[in-house]
Amino acid sequence: MPTALVTGANRGIGLELVRLLHSRGYTVIAAVRTASPALRALGVRVVTLDLTNDETLDALPEAVTEPLDLLINNAGVLRSVGLDDLDLDLLRLQYEVNALGPLRVTAALRERLQPGAKVGIVTSRMGSIADNTSGSHYGYRMSKAAVNMAGKSLAHDLREQGVAVALLHPGWVRTGMTGGTGHVGPEEAARGLLARLDALTMETSGGFWHADGQSLPW
Ligand SMILES: NC(=O)c1ccc[n+]([C@@H]2O[C@H](COP(=O)([O-])OP(=O)(O)OC[C@H]3O[C@@H](n4cnc5c(N)ncnc54)[C@H](OP(=O)(O)O)[C@@H]3O)[C@@H](O)[C@H]2O)c1
């Protein structure tokens, strides 16, 4: 049985990733701040993880001792920060969760990643500099651009270990983050993300893709 760990697994895209992986026969570890009833109903193992809390991050290697075949850094936060109101707390929060979070989780679980394992980072095309045609959203855009860079470095640093890394945009998805607006539901987004991870190889490691398969510009 392959084993997968998914962060931000209590709702939205993360919950659907857990549901799909569970139905595929994976042993799934859901890393969450608080388990939702929907997550609990799936009966998967739950570990506590708050990406703003050093204690839960430090405890991760002891909480997760089994070898991992798949690590999906999905947890993220979107807070609107415009030029007229540069709320430093909100800028820092998004950097901590969206950029430092996936890096810290991957580093903490590095020893658990088997040769052939894959790491997915759910980023956003809002972190693409080439694709930024409308501005604003400072904390979110900057934090996702930063995690894109982290993912690229991880692809280099984990290559020797035989671990491939993908940076993945899920599409515009109807979740709490978007207030229920979007082009696709969380299940379709999760399906697309898993298809990209299925297709990921050591040769393509370090790429940036939309869940629908198109390659995205940095
Ligand atoms: N929805 C979209 O259109 C869209 C587009 C591009 C990229 N994305 C990315 O897709 C990922 C999933 O987003 P979503 O749409 O499913 O959003 P969501 O429904 O708002 O879910 C966000 C998840 O992240 C978790 N999270 C937030 N802050 C956390 C923290 N400090 N520590 C640990 N977990 C934390 C949340 O847990 P709590 O329930 O505890 O808050 C929740 O499980 C994010 O990385 C997001 O940036 C989404």
Coordinates of N, CA and C and ligand atoms in Angstrom, one line a residue:
M1 N 0.8 -1.2 0.0 CA 0.0 0.0 0.0 C 0.9 1.3 0.0
P2 N 0.7 2.1 -1.0 CA 1.5 3.4 -0.9 C 0.9 4.3 0.2
T3 N 1.8 5.2 0.7 CA 1.3 6.1 1.7 C 1.5 7.5 1.3
A4 N 0.5 8.3 1.5 CA 0.5 9.8 1.1 C 0.1 10.6 2.3
L5 N 0.8 11.8 2.4 CA 0.4 12.8 3.4 C 0.0 14.0 2.7
V6 N -1.2 14.6 3.1 CA -1.8 15.8 2.5 C -1.9 16.8 3.6
T7 N -1.5 18.0 3.4 CA -1.7 19.1 4.4 C -2.9 19.9 4.0
G8 N -3.5 20.5 4.9 CA -4.8 21.3 4.7 C -5.9 20.4 4.2
A9 N -6.0 19.2 4.9 CA -6.8 18.1 4.4 C -8.2 18.1 5.0
N10 N -8.6 19.1 5.7 CA -9.9 19.1 6.4 C -11.0 19.6 5.6
R11 N -10.7 20.4 4.5 CA -11.8 20.9 3.7 C -11.2 21.3 2.3
G12 N -12.1 21.7 1.4 CA -11.6 22.2 0.1 C -10.9 21.2 -0.7
I13 N -9.9 21.6 -1.5 CA -9.2 20.7 -2.4 C -8.5 19.6 -1.6
G14 N -7.9 19.9 -0.4 CA -7.2 18.9 0.4 C -8.1 17.8 0.8
L15 N -9.3 18.1 1.2 CA -10.2 17.0 1.6 C -10.5 16.1 0.4
E16 N -10.7 16.7 -0.8 CA -10.9 15.8 -2.0 C -9.7 15.0 -2.4
L17 N -8.5 15.6 -2.2 CA -7.3 14.8 -2.4 C -7.3 13.6 -1.5
V18 N -7.6 13.8 -0.2 CA -7.6 12.6 0.7 C -8.7 11.6 0.3
R19 N -9.8 12.1 -0.1 CA -10.9 11.2 -0.5 C -10.5 10.3 -1.7
L20 N -9.9 11.0 -2.7 CA -9.5 10.3 -3.9 C -8.3 9.3 -3.6
L21 N -7.4 9.7 -2.9 CA -6.2 8.9 -2.6 C -6.7 7.7 -1.8
H22 N -7.6 7.9 -0.8 CA -8.1 6.8 0.0 C -8.8 5.8 -0.9
S23 N -9.6 6.3 -1.8 CA -10.4 5.4 -2.7 C -9.4 4.7 -3.7
R24 N -8.3 5.2 -3.9 CA -7.3 4.5 -4.7 C -6.5 3.5 -4.0
G25 N -6.7 3.4 -2.6 CA -6.0 2.4 -1.9 C -4.8 2.9 -1.1
Y26 N -4.6 4.2 -1.2 CA -3.5 4.7 -0.4 C -3.8 4.7 1.1
T27 N -2.7 4.5 1.9 CA -2.8 4.8 3.3 C -2.6 6.3 3.4
V28 N -3.6 7.1 3.9 CA -3.5 8.5 3.8 C -3.3 9.1 5.2
I29 N -2.4 10.0 5.3 CA -2.2 10.8 6.6 C -2.7 12.2 6.3
A30 N -3.7 12.6 7.0 CA -4.2 14.0 6.9 C -3.6 14.9 7.9
A31 N -2.9 15.9 7.4 CA -2.2 16.9 8.4 C -3.1 18.1 8.4
V32 N -3.6 18.4 9.6 CA -4.6 19.5 9.7 C -4.5 20.2 11.1
R33 N -5.0 21.4 11.1 CA -5.1 22.1 12.3 C -6.2 21.5 13.2
T34 N -7.4 21.3 12.6 CA -8.5 20.6 13.2 C -9.2 19.7 12.3
A35 N -9.5 18.5 12.7 CA -10.2 17.6 11.8 C -11.6 17.9 11.7
S36 N -12.1 18.0 10.4 CA -13.6 18.3 10.2 C -14.4 17.0 10.3
P37 N -15.7 17.1 10.5 CA -16.5 15.9 10.5 C -16.3 15.1 9.2
A38 N -16.2 15.9 8.0 CA -16.1 15.2 6.7 C -14.8 14.4 6.6
L39 N -13.7 15.0 7.2 CA -12.5 14.3 7.2 C -12.5 13.1 8.1
R40 N -13.1 13.3 9.3 CA -13.2 12.2 10.3 C -14.0 11.0 9.7
A41 N -15.0 11.3 8.9 CA -15.9 10.3 8.3 C -15.1 9.4 7.4
L42 N -13.9 9.9 6.9 CA -13.1 9.0 5.9 C -12.3 8.0 6.7
G43 N -12.1 8.2 8.0 CA -11.4 7.2 8.8 C -9.9 7.1 8.6
V44 N -9.3 8.2 8.0 CA -7.9 8.2 7.8 C -7.1 8.7 9.0
R45 N -5.8 8.4 9.1 CA -5.1 8.9 10.2 C -4.9 10.4 10.1
V46 N -5.0 11.0 11.3 CA -4.9 12.5 11.3 C -3.8 12.9 12.2
V47 N -2.9 13.8 11.7 CA -1.9 14.4 12.6 C -2.1 15.9 12.6
T48 N -1.7 16.5 13.7 CA -1.9 17.9 13.9 C -0.8 18.7 13.3
L49 N -1.1 19.7 12.5 CA -0.1 20.5 11.8 C -0.7 21.9 11.6
D50 N -0.1 22.9 12.2 CA -0.4 24.3 12.0 C 0.8 25.0 11.5
L51 N 0.8 25.5 10.2 CA 2.0 26.0 9.6 C 2.5 27.3 10.2
T52 N 1.7 27.8 11.2 CA 2.2 29.0 11.9 C 2.7 28.6 13.3
N53 N 2.7 27.3 13.6 CA 3.1 26.9 14.9 C 4.3 26.0 14.9
D54 N 5.4 26.5 15.4 CA 6.7 25.8 15.3 C 6.6 24.4 16.0
E55 N 5.9 24.4 17.1 CA 5.8 23.1 17.9 C 5.2 22.0 17.0
T56 N 4.2 22.3 16.3 CA 3.6 21.2 15.5 C 4.5 20.8 14.3
L57 N 5.2 21.8 13.8 CA 6.1 21.5 12.7 C 7.3 20.7 13.2
D58 N 7.8 21.1 14.4 CA 8.9 20.3 15.0 C 8.5 18.9 15.3
A59 N 7.3 18.7 15.6 CA 6.8 17.4 16.1 C 6.5 16.4 14.9
L60 N 6.5 17.0 13.7 CA 6.1 16.2 12.5 C 6.9 15.0 12.3
P61 N 8.3 15.0 12.3 CA 9.1 13.8 12.1 C 8.8 12.7 13.1
E62 N 8.4 13.0 14.3 CA 8.1 12.0 15.3 C 6.6 11.5 15.1
A63 N 5.8 12.4 14.6 CA 4.4 12.0 14.4 C 4.2 11.1 13.1
V64 N 5.1 11.3 12.2 CA 5.0 10.6 10.9 C 6.3 9.8 10.7
T65 N 6.3 8.5 11.1 CA 7.5 7.7 11.1 C 7.6 6.8 9.9
E66 N 6.4 6.6 9.2 CA 6.4 5.7 8.1 C 6.9 6.3 6.8
P67 N 7.4 5.4 5.9 CA 7.9 5.9 4.6 C 6.8 6.5 3.8
L68 N 7.1 7.6 3.1 CA 6.0 8.2 2.3 C 6.3 8.1 0.8
D69 N 5.3 7.8 0.0 CA 5.4 7.7 -1.4 C 4.9 9.0 -2.1
L70 N 4.1 9.8 -1.3 CA 3.6 11.0 -1.9 C 3.4 12.0 -0.7
L71 N 3.8 13.2 -1.0 CA 3.6 14.3 0.0 C 3.0 15.5 -0.8
I72 N 1.8 15.9 -0.4 CA 1.1 17.0 -1.1 C 1.0 18.2 -0.1
N73 N 1.8 19.2 -0.4 CA 1.7 20.4 0.4 C 0.6 21.3 -0.2
N74 N -0.6 21.1 0.4 CA -1.8 21.8 -0.2 C -2.3 23.0 0.7
A75 N -2.0 23.0 2.0 CA -2.6 24.0 2.8 C -2.1 25.4 2.3
G76 N -3.0 26.3 2.4 CA -2.7 27.7 1.9 C -3.7 28.7 2.5
V77 N -3.4 29.9 2.4 CA -4.3 31.0 2.8 C -4.2 32.2 1.9
L78 N -5.4 32.8 1.6 CA -5.5 33.9 0.8 C -6.2 35.1 1.5
R79 N -5.4 36.1 1.7 CA -6.0 37.4 2.3 C -5.6 38.5 1.4
S80 N -6.7 39.3 1.1 CA -6.5 40.4 0.1 C -5.7 41.5 0.8
V81 N -4.5 41.9 0.2 CA -3.7 43.0 0.6 C -3.4 43.9 -0.6
G82 N -4.0 45.1 -0.6 CA -3.7 46.0 -1.7 C -2.7 47.1 -1.3
L83 N -2.4 47.9 -2.2 CA -1.3 48.9 -2.0 C -1.7 50.0 -1.0
D84 N -3.0 50.2 -0.9 CA -3.5 51.3 0.0 C -3.5 50.9 1.4
D85 N -3.4 49.6 1.7 CA -3.5 49.1 3.1 C -2.5 47.9 3.2
L86 N -1.2 48.2 3.3 CA -0.3 47.1 3.4 C -0.2 46.5 4.8
D87 N -1.1 45.6 5.1 CA -1.2 45.0 6.4 C -0.1 44.0 6.6
L88 N 0.9 44.4 7.4 CA 2.1 43.6 7.5 C 1.8 42.2 8.1
D89 N 0.9 42.2 9.0 CA 0.5 40.9 9.6 C 0.0 39.9 8.6
L90 N -0.9 40.4 7.7 CA -1.4 39.6 6.7 C -0.4 39.2 5.6
L91 N 0.5 40.1 5.3 CA 1.6 39.8 4.4 C 2.5 38.7 5.0
R92 N 2.8 38.8 6.2 CA 3.7 37.8 6.9 C 3.0 36.5 7.0
L93 N 1.7 36.5 7.4 CA 0.9 35.3 7.5 C 1.0 34.4 6.2
Q94 N 0.7 35.1 5.1 CA 0.7 34.4 3.8 C 2.1 33.9 3.5
Y95 N 3.1 34.6 3.8 CA 4.5 34.1 3.5 C 4.8 32.9 4.4
E96 N 4.3 33.0 5.6 CA 4.6 31.9 6.6 C 3.9 30.6 6.1
V97 N 2.6 30.7 5.8 CA 1.8 29.6 5.5 C 2.1 29.1 4.1
N98 N 2.1 30.0 3.1 CA 2.1 29.5 1.7 C 3.6 29.3 1.2
A99 N 4.5 30.0 1.7 CA 5.9 29.9 1.2 C 6.8 29.0 2.1
L100 N 6.8 29.4 3.4 CA 7.7 28.7 4.3 C 7.0 27.4 4.7
G101 N 5.7 27.3 4.7 CA 5.0 26.0 5.2 C 5.5 24.8 4.3
P102 N 5.3 24.9 3.0 CA 5.7 23.7 2.2 C 7.1 23.4 2.3
L103 N 8.0 24.4 2.4 CA 9.4 24.2 2.5 C 9.7 23.5 3.9
R104 N 9.1 24.0 4.9 CA 9.4 23.4 6.2 C 8.9 22.0 6.4
V105 N 7.7 21.7 5.8 CA 7.1 20.4 5.9 C 7.9 19.4 5.1
T106 N 8.4 19.8 3.9 CA 9.2 18.9 3.1 C 10.5 18.6 3.7
A107 N 11.1 19.6 4.3 CA 12.4 19.4 5.0 C 12.2 18.5 6.2
A108 N 11.1 18.7 6.9 CA 10.9 17.9 8.1 C 10.7 16.4 7.8
L109 N 10.1 16.2 6.6 CA 9.7 14.8 6.2 C 10.7 14.2 5.2
R110 N 11.7 14.9 4.9 CA 12.7 14.5 3.8 C 13.1 13.1 4.0
E111 N 13.5 12.7 5.3 CA 14.0 11.4 5.5 C 12.9 10.3 5.3
R112 N 11.6 10.7 5.3 CA 10.6 9.7 5.1 C 10.3 9.5 3.6
L113 N 10.8 10.3 2.7 CA 10.5 10.2 1.3 C 11.4 9.1 0.7
Q114 N 10.7 8.1 0.1 CA 11.4 7.0 -0.5 C 11.9 7.3 -1.9
P115 N 12.9 6.6 -2.4 CA 13.3 6.8 -3.8 C 12.1 6.5 -4.6
G116 N 11.8 7.4 -5.5 CA 10.5 7.2 -6.4 C 9.4 8.0 -5.8
A117 N 9.5 8.6 -4.6 CA 8.4 9.4 -4.0 C 8.3 10.7 -4.8
K118 N 7.1 11.3 -4.6 CA 6.8 12.5 -5.3 C 6.3 13.6 -4.3
V119 N 6.7 14.8 -4.6 CA 6.2 15.9 -3.7 C 5.4 16.9 -4.6
G120 N 4.2 17.1 -4.2 CA 3.4 18.1 -4.9 C 3.2 19.4 -4.1
I121 N 3.4 20.5 -4.7 CA 3.2 21.8 -4.0 C 2.0 22.5 -4.7
V122 N 0.9 22.7 -3.9 CA -0.2 23.3 -4.5 C 0.0 24.8 -4.4
T123 N 0.5 25.4 -5.5 CA 0.8 26.8 -5.6 C -0.4 27.5 -6.3
S124 N -0.1 28.6 -7.0 CA -1.1 29.3 -7.8 C -0.5 30.0 -8.9
R125 N -1.3 30.1 -10.0 CA -0.7 30.9 -11.1 C -0.7 32.4 -10.7
M126 N -1.3 32.7 -9.6 CA -1.2 34.1 -9.1 C 0.3 34.4 -8.6
G127 N 1.0 33.3 -8.5 CA 2.4 33.5 -8.1 C 3.3 33.5 -9.4
S128 N 2.7 33.5 -10.6 CA 3.5 33.6 -11.8 C 3.7 35.1 -12.1
I129 N 5.0 35.5 -12.3 CA 5.3 36.8 -12.6 C 4.9 37.1 -14.1
A130 N 5.1 36.2 -14.9 CA 4.8 36.3 -16.4 C 3.2 36.5 -16.5
D131 N 2.5 35.8 -15.6 CA 1.0 35.8 -15.8 C 0.3 36.9 -15.0
N132 N 1.1 37.8 -14.4 CA 0.5 38.8 -13.6 C 0.0 40.0 -14.4
T133 N -1.2 40.0 -14.8 CA -1.8 41.0 -15.7 C -2.7 42.0 -14.9
S134 N -2.9 41.8 -13.6 CA -3.9 42.6 -12.9 C -3.4 43.2 -11.6
G135 N -2.2 42.8 -11.1 CA -1.6 43.4 -9.9 C -2.3 43.0 -8.6
S136 N -2.0 43.8 -7.6 CA -2.5 43.7 -6.2 C -2.3 42.3 -5.6
H137 N -3.1 41.9 -4.6 CA -2.9 40.7 -3.9 C -1.5 40.4 -3.5
Y138 N -0.9 41.4 -2.8 CA 0.6 41.4 -2.6 C 1.0 40.1 -1.8
G139 N 0.4 39.9 -0.7 CA 0.9 38.8 0.1 C 0.7 37.4 -0.6
Y140 N -0.4 37.3 -1.2 CA -0.7 36.0 -1.9 C 0.2 35.8 -3.0
R141 N 0.3 36.8 -3.9 CA 1.1 36.6 -5.1 C 2.6 36.4 -4.7
M142 N 3.1 37.2 -3.8 CA 4.5 37.1 -3.4 C 4.8 35.8 -2.7
S143 N 3.9 35.3 -1.9 CA 4.1 34.1 -1.2 C 4.1 32.9 -2.2
K144 N 3.2 32.9 -3.2 CA 3.2 31.8 -4.2 C 4.4 31.9 -5.1
A145 N 4.8 33.1 -5.4 CA 6.1 33.2 -6.3 C 7.2 32.6 -5.5
A146 N 7.3 32.9 -4.2 CA 8.3 32.4 -3.3 C 8.3 30.9 -3.2
V147 N 7.1 30.3 -3.1 CA 7.0 28.8 -3.0 C 7.4 28.2 -4.3
N148 N 7.1 28.9 -5.4 CA 7.5 28.3 -6.7 C 9.1 28.2 -6.7
M149 N 9.7 29.2 -6.2 CA 11.2 29.1 -6.2 C 11.7 28.0 -5.2
A150 N 11.0 27.9 -4.1 CA 11.3 26.8 -3.1 C 11.2 25.5 -3.8
G151 N 10.1 25.3 -4.6 CA 9.8 24.0 -5.2 C 10.9 23.7 -6.2
K152 N 11.3 24.7 -7.0 CA 12.4 24.5 -8.0 C 13.7 24.0 -7.3
S153 N 14.0 24.7 -6.2 CA 15.2 24.3 -5.4 C 15.1 22.9 -4.8
L154 N 13.9 22.6 -4.3 CA 13.6 21.3 -3.8 C 13.8 20.2 -4.9
A155 N 13.4 20.5 -6.1 CA 13.5 19.6 -7.2 C 15.0 19.3 -7.4
H156 N 15.9 20.3 -7.3 CA 17.3 20.0 -7.5 C 17.8 19.2 -6.3
D157 N 17.4 19.7 -5.1 CA 18.0 19.1 -3.9 C 17.6 17.7 -3.6
L158 N 16.4 17.3 -4.1 CA 15.9 16.0 -3.8 C 16.1 15.0 -4.9
R159 N 16.7 15.5 -6.0 CA 17.0 14.6 -7.2 C 17.9 13.4 -6.8
E160 N 18.9 13.7 -6.1 CA 19.9 12.6 -5.7 C 19.1 11.5 -4.9
Q161 N 18.1 11.9 -4.2 CA 17.3 11.0 -3.4 C 16.3 10.2 -4.2
G162 N 16.2 10.6 -5.5 CA 15.2 10.0 -6.4 C 13.8 10.5 -6.2
V163 N 13.6 11.7 -5.7 CA 12.3 12.3 -5.4 C 12.0 13.4 -6.3
A164 N 10.8 13.3 -7.0 CA 10.4 14.4 -8.0 C 9.5 15.4 -7.4
V165 N 9.5 16.6 -7.8 CA 8.7 17.7 -7.3 C 7.9 18.4 -8.4
A166 N 6.6 18.6 -8.1 CA 5.8 19.4 -9.0 C 5.1 20.6 -8.4
L167 N 5.1 21.7 -9.1 CA 4.4 22.9 -8.7 C 3.1 22.9 -9.4
L168 N 2.0 22.9 -8.7 CA 0.7 22.7 -9.3 C -0.3 23.8 -9.0
H169 N -0.9 24.3 -10.1 CA -2.0 25.3 -9.9 C -3.3 24.5 -10.1
P170 N -4.3 24.6 -9.1 CA -5.4 23.7 -9.2 C -6.5 24.2 -10.1
G171 N -6.4 25.4 -10.7 CA -7.5 26.1 -11.4 C -8.2 27.0 -10.4
W172 N -9.3 27.6 -10.9 CA -10.1 28.5 -10.1 C -11.2 27.6 -9.5
V173 N -11.1 27.3 -8.2 CA -11.8 26.2 -7.6 C -12.8 26.8 -6.6
R174 N -14.0 26.2 -6.6 CA -15.1 26.6 -5.7 C -14.9 26.0 -4.3
T175 N -14.1 26.8 -3.5 CA -13.9 26.4 -2.1 C -14.1 27.6 -1.2
G176 N -13.8 27.4 0.1 CA -13.9 28.5 1.0 C -13.0 29.6 0.6
M177 N -11.8 29.3 0.1 CA -10.9 30.4 -0.3 C -11.4 31.3 -1.3
T178 N -12.3 30.9 -2.2 CA -12.8 31.7 -3.3 C -14.3 32.1 -3.0
G179 N -14.7 31.8 -1.8 CA -16.1 32.1 -1.4 C -17.1 31.3 -2.3
G180 N -16.7 30.1 -2.7 CA -17.5 29.3 -3.5 C -17.7 29.6 -4.9
T181 N -16.9 30.6 -5.4 CA -16.9 30.9 -6.8 C -15.8 30.1 -7.5
G182 N -15.9 30.0 -8.8 CA -14.8 29.3 -9.6 C -15.3 28.6 -10.8
H183 N -14.3 28.0 -11.5 CA -14.7 27.3 -12.8 C -14.9 25.8 -12.5
V184 N -14.3 25.3 -11.5 CA -14.4 23.8 -11.2 C -14.6 23.6 -9.7
G185 N -15.2 22.4 -9.4 CA -15.4 22.0 -8.0 C -14.1 21.4 -7.5
P186 N -14.0 21.3 -6.2 CA -12.8 20.7 -5.6 C -12.4 19.3 -6.0
E187 N -13.4 18.5 -6.3 CA -13.1 17.1 -6.7 C -12.5 17.1 -8.1
E188 N -13.0 17.9 -9.0 CA -12.4 17.9 -10.3 C -10.9 18.5 -10.2
A189 N -10.7 19.5 -9.4 CA -9.4 20.0 -9.2 C -8.5 19.0 -8.7
A190 N -8.9 18.3 -7.6 CA -8.1 17.2 -7.0 C -7.8 16.1 -8.0
R191 N -8.7 15.8 -8.9 CA -8.5 14.7 -9.9 C -7.4 15.2 -10.8
G192 N -7.4 16.5 -11.2 CA -6.4 17.0 -12.1 C -5.0 17.0 -11.5
L193 N -5.0 17.4 -10.2 CA -3.7 17.5 -9.5 C -3.1 16.1 -9.4
L194 N -3.9 15.1 -9.1 CA -3.4 13.7 -9.0 C -2.9 13.2 -10.4
A195 N -3.6 13.6 -11.4 CA -3.2 13.2 -12.8 C -1.8 13.8 -13.1
R196 N -1.6 15.0 -12.7 CA -0.3 15.7 -12.9 C 0.8 14.9 -12.1
L197 N 0.4 14.5 -10.9 CA 1.4 13.8 -10.0 C 1.7 12.4 -10.6
D198 N 0.6 11.8 -11.1 CA 0.8 10.5 -11.8 C 1.8 10.6 -12.9
A199 N 1.7 11.7 -13.7 CA 2.5 11.9 -14.9 C 3.9 12.4 -14.6
L200 N 4.1 12.9 -13.3 CA 5.4 13.4 -12.9 C 6.6 12.4 -13.0
T201 N 7.7 12.7 -13.5 CA 8.9 11.9 -13.5 C 10.1 12.6 -13.1
M202 N 11.2 11.9 -12.9 CA 12.4 12.7 -12.5 C 12.8 13.6 -13.7
E203 N 12.5 13.2 -14.9 CA 12.8 14.1 -16.0 C 12.1 15.4 -16.0
T204 N 10.8 15.3 -15.6 CA 10.0 16.6 -15.6 C 10.0 17.3 -14.2
S205 N 10.7 16.7 -13.3 CA 10.7 17.3 -11.9 C 11.1 18.8 -11.9
G206 N 10.4 19.6 -11.2 CA 10.6 21.0 -11.1 C 9.8 21.8 -12.0
G207 N 8.8 21.2 -12.7 CA 7.9 21.9 -13.6 C 6.7 22.5 -12.9
F208 N 6.0 23.4 -13.6 CA 4.9 24.2 -13.0 C 3.7 24.0 -14.0
W209 N 2.7 23.3 -13.5 CA 1.6 22.9 -14.3 C 0.2 23.3 -13.8
H210 N -0.7 23.6 -14.7 CA -2.1 23.7 -14.3 C -2.6 22.3 -14.1
A211 N -3.6 22.2 -13.3 CA -4.3 20.8 -13.1 C -4.8 20.3 -14.4
D212 N -5.1 21.1 -15.3 CA -5.7 20.6 -16.6 C -4.6 20.1 -17.5
G213 N -3.3 20.3 -17.1 CA -2.2 19.7 -17.9 C -1.3 20.7 -18.6
Q214 N -1.8 22.0 -18.7 CA -1.0 22.9 -19.4 C 0.2 23.4 -18.6
S215 N 1.3 23.6 -19.3 CA 2.5 24.0 -18.6 C 2.4 25.5 -18.4
L216 N 2.7 26.0 -17.2 CA 2.5 27.5 -16.9 C 3.9 28.2 -16.9
P217 N 3.8 29.5 -17.2 CA 5.0 30.3 -17.3 C 5.4 30.8 -15.8
W218 N 6.7 30.9 -15.6 CA 7.1 31.4 -14.2 C 6.8 32.9 -14.1
Ligands
LIG1 N1 -9.5 27.7 -4.7 C1 -8.8 28.2 -5.7 O1 -9.3 28.7 -6.7 C2 -7.3 28.1 -5.7 C3 -6.6 28.7 -6.8 C4 -5.2 28.6 -6.8 C5 -4.5 28.0 -5.7 N2 -5.2 27.4 -4.7 C6 -4.4 26.8 -3.6 O2 -5.0 25.5 -3.3 C7 -4.7 25.2 -2.0 C8 -6.0 24.7 -1.3 O3 -6.9 25.8 -1.3 P1 -8.5 25.6 -1.1 O4 -9.1 26.3 -2.3 O5 -8.8 24.2 -0.9 O6 -8.7 26.5 0.1 P2 -9.5 26.3 1.5 O7 -10.8 25.6 1.2 O8 -9.6 27.7 2.1 O9 -8.6 25.4 2.4 C9 -7.4 25.8 2.8 C10 -6.8 24.7 3.7 O10 -5.5 25.2 4.2 C11 -5.5 25.0 5.6 N3 -4.7 26.0 6.3 C12 -4.8 27.4 6.3 N4 -4.0 27.9 7.1 C13 -3.3 26.9 7.7 C14 -2.3 26.8 8.7 N5 -1.8 27.9 9.3 N6 -1.8 25.6 9.0 C15 -2.3 24.5 8.4 N7 -3.2 24.5 7.5 C16 -3.7 25.7 7.2 C17 -7.0 25.2 6.0 O11 -7.2 24.7 7.3 P3 -8.2 25.3 8.3 O12 -9.6 24.8 8.0 O13 -7.7 24.9 9.6 O14 -8.2 26.8 8.1 C18 -7.6 24.4 4.9 O15 -7.5 23.0 5.2 C19 -4.1 26.4 -1.3 O16 -2.7 26.3 -1.3 C20 -4.5 27.5 -2.3 O17 -3.6 28.6 -2.2 C21 -6.6 27.5 -4.6

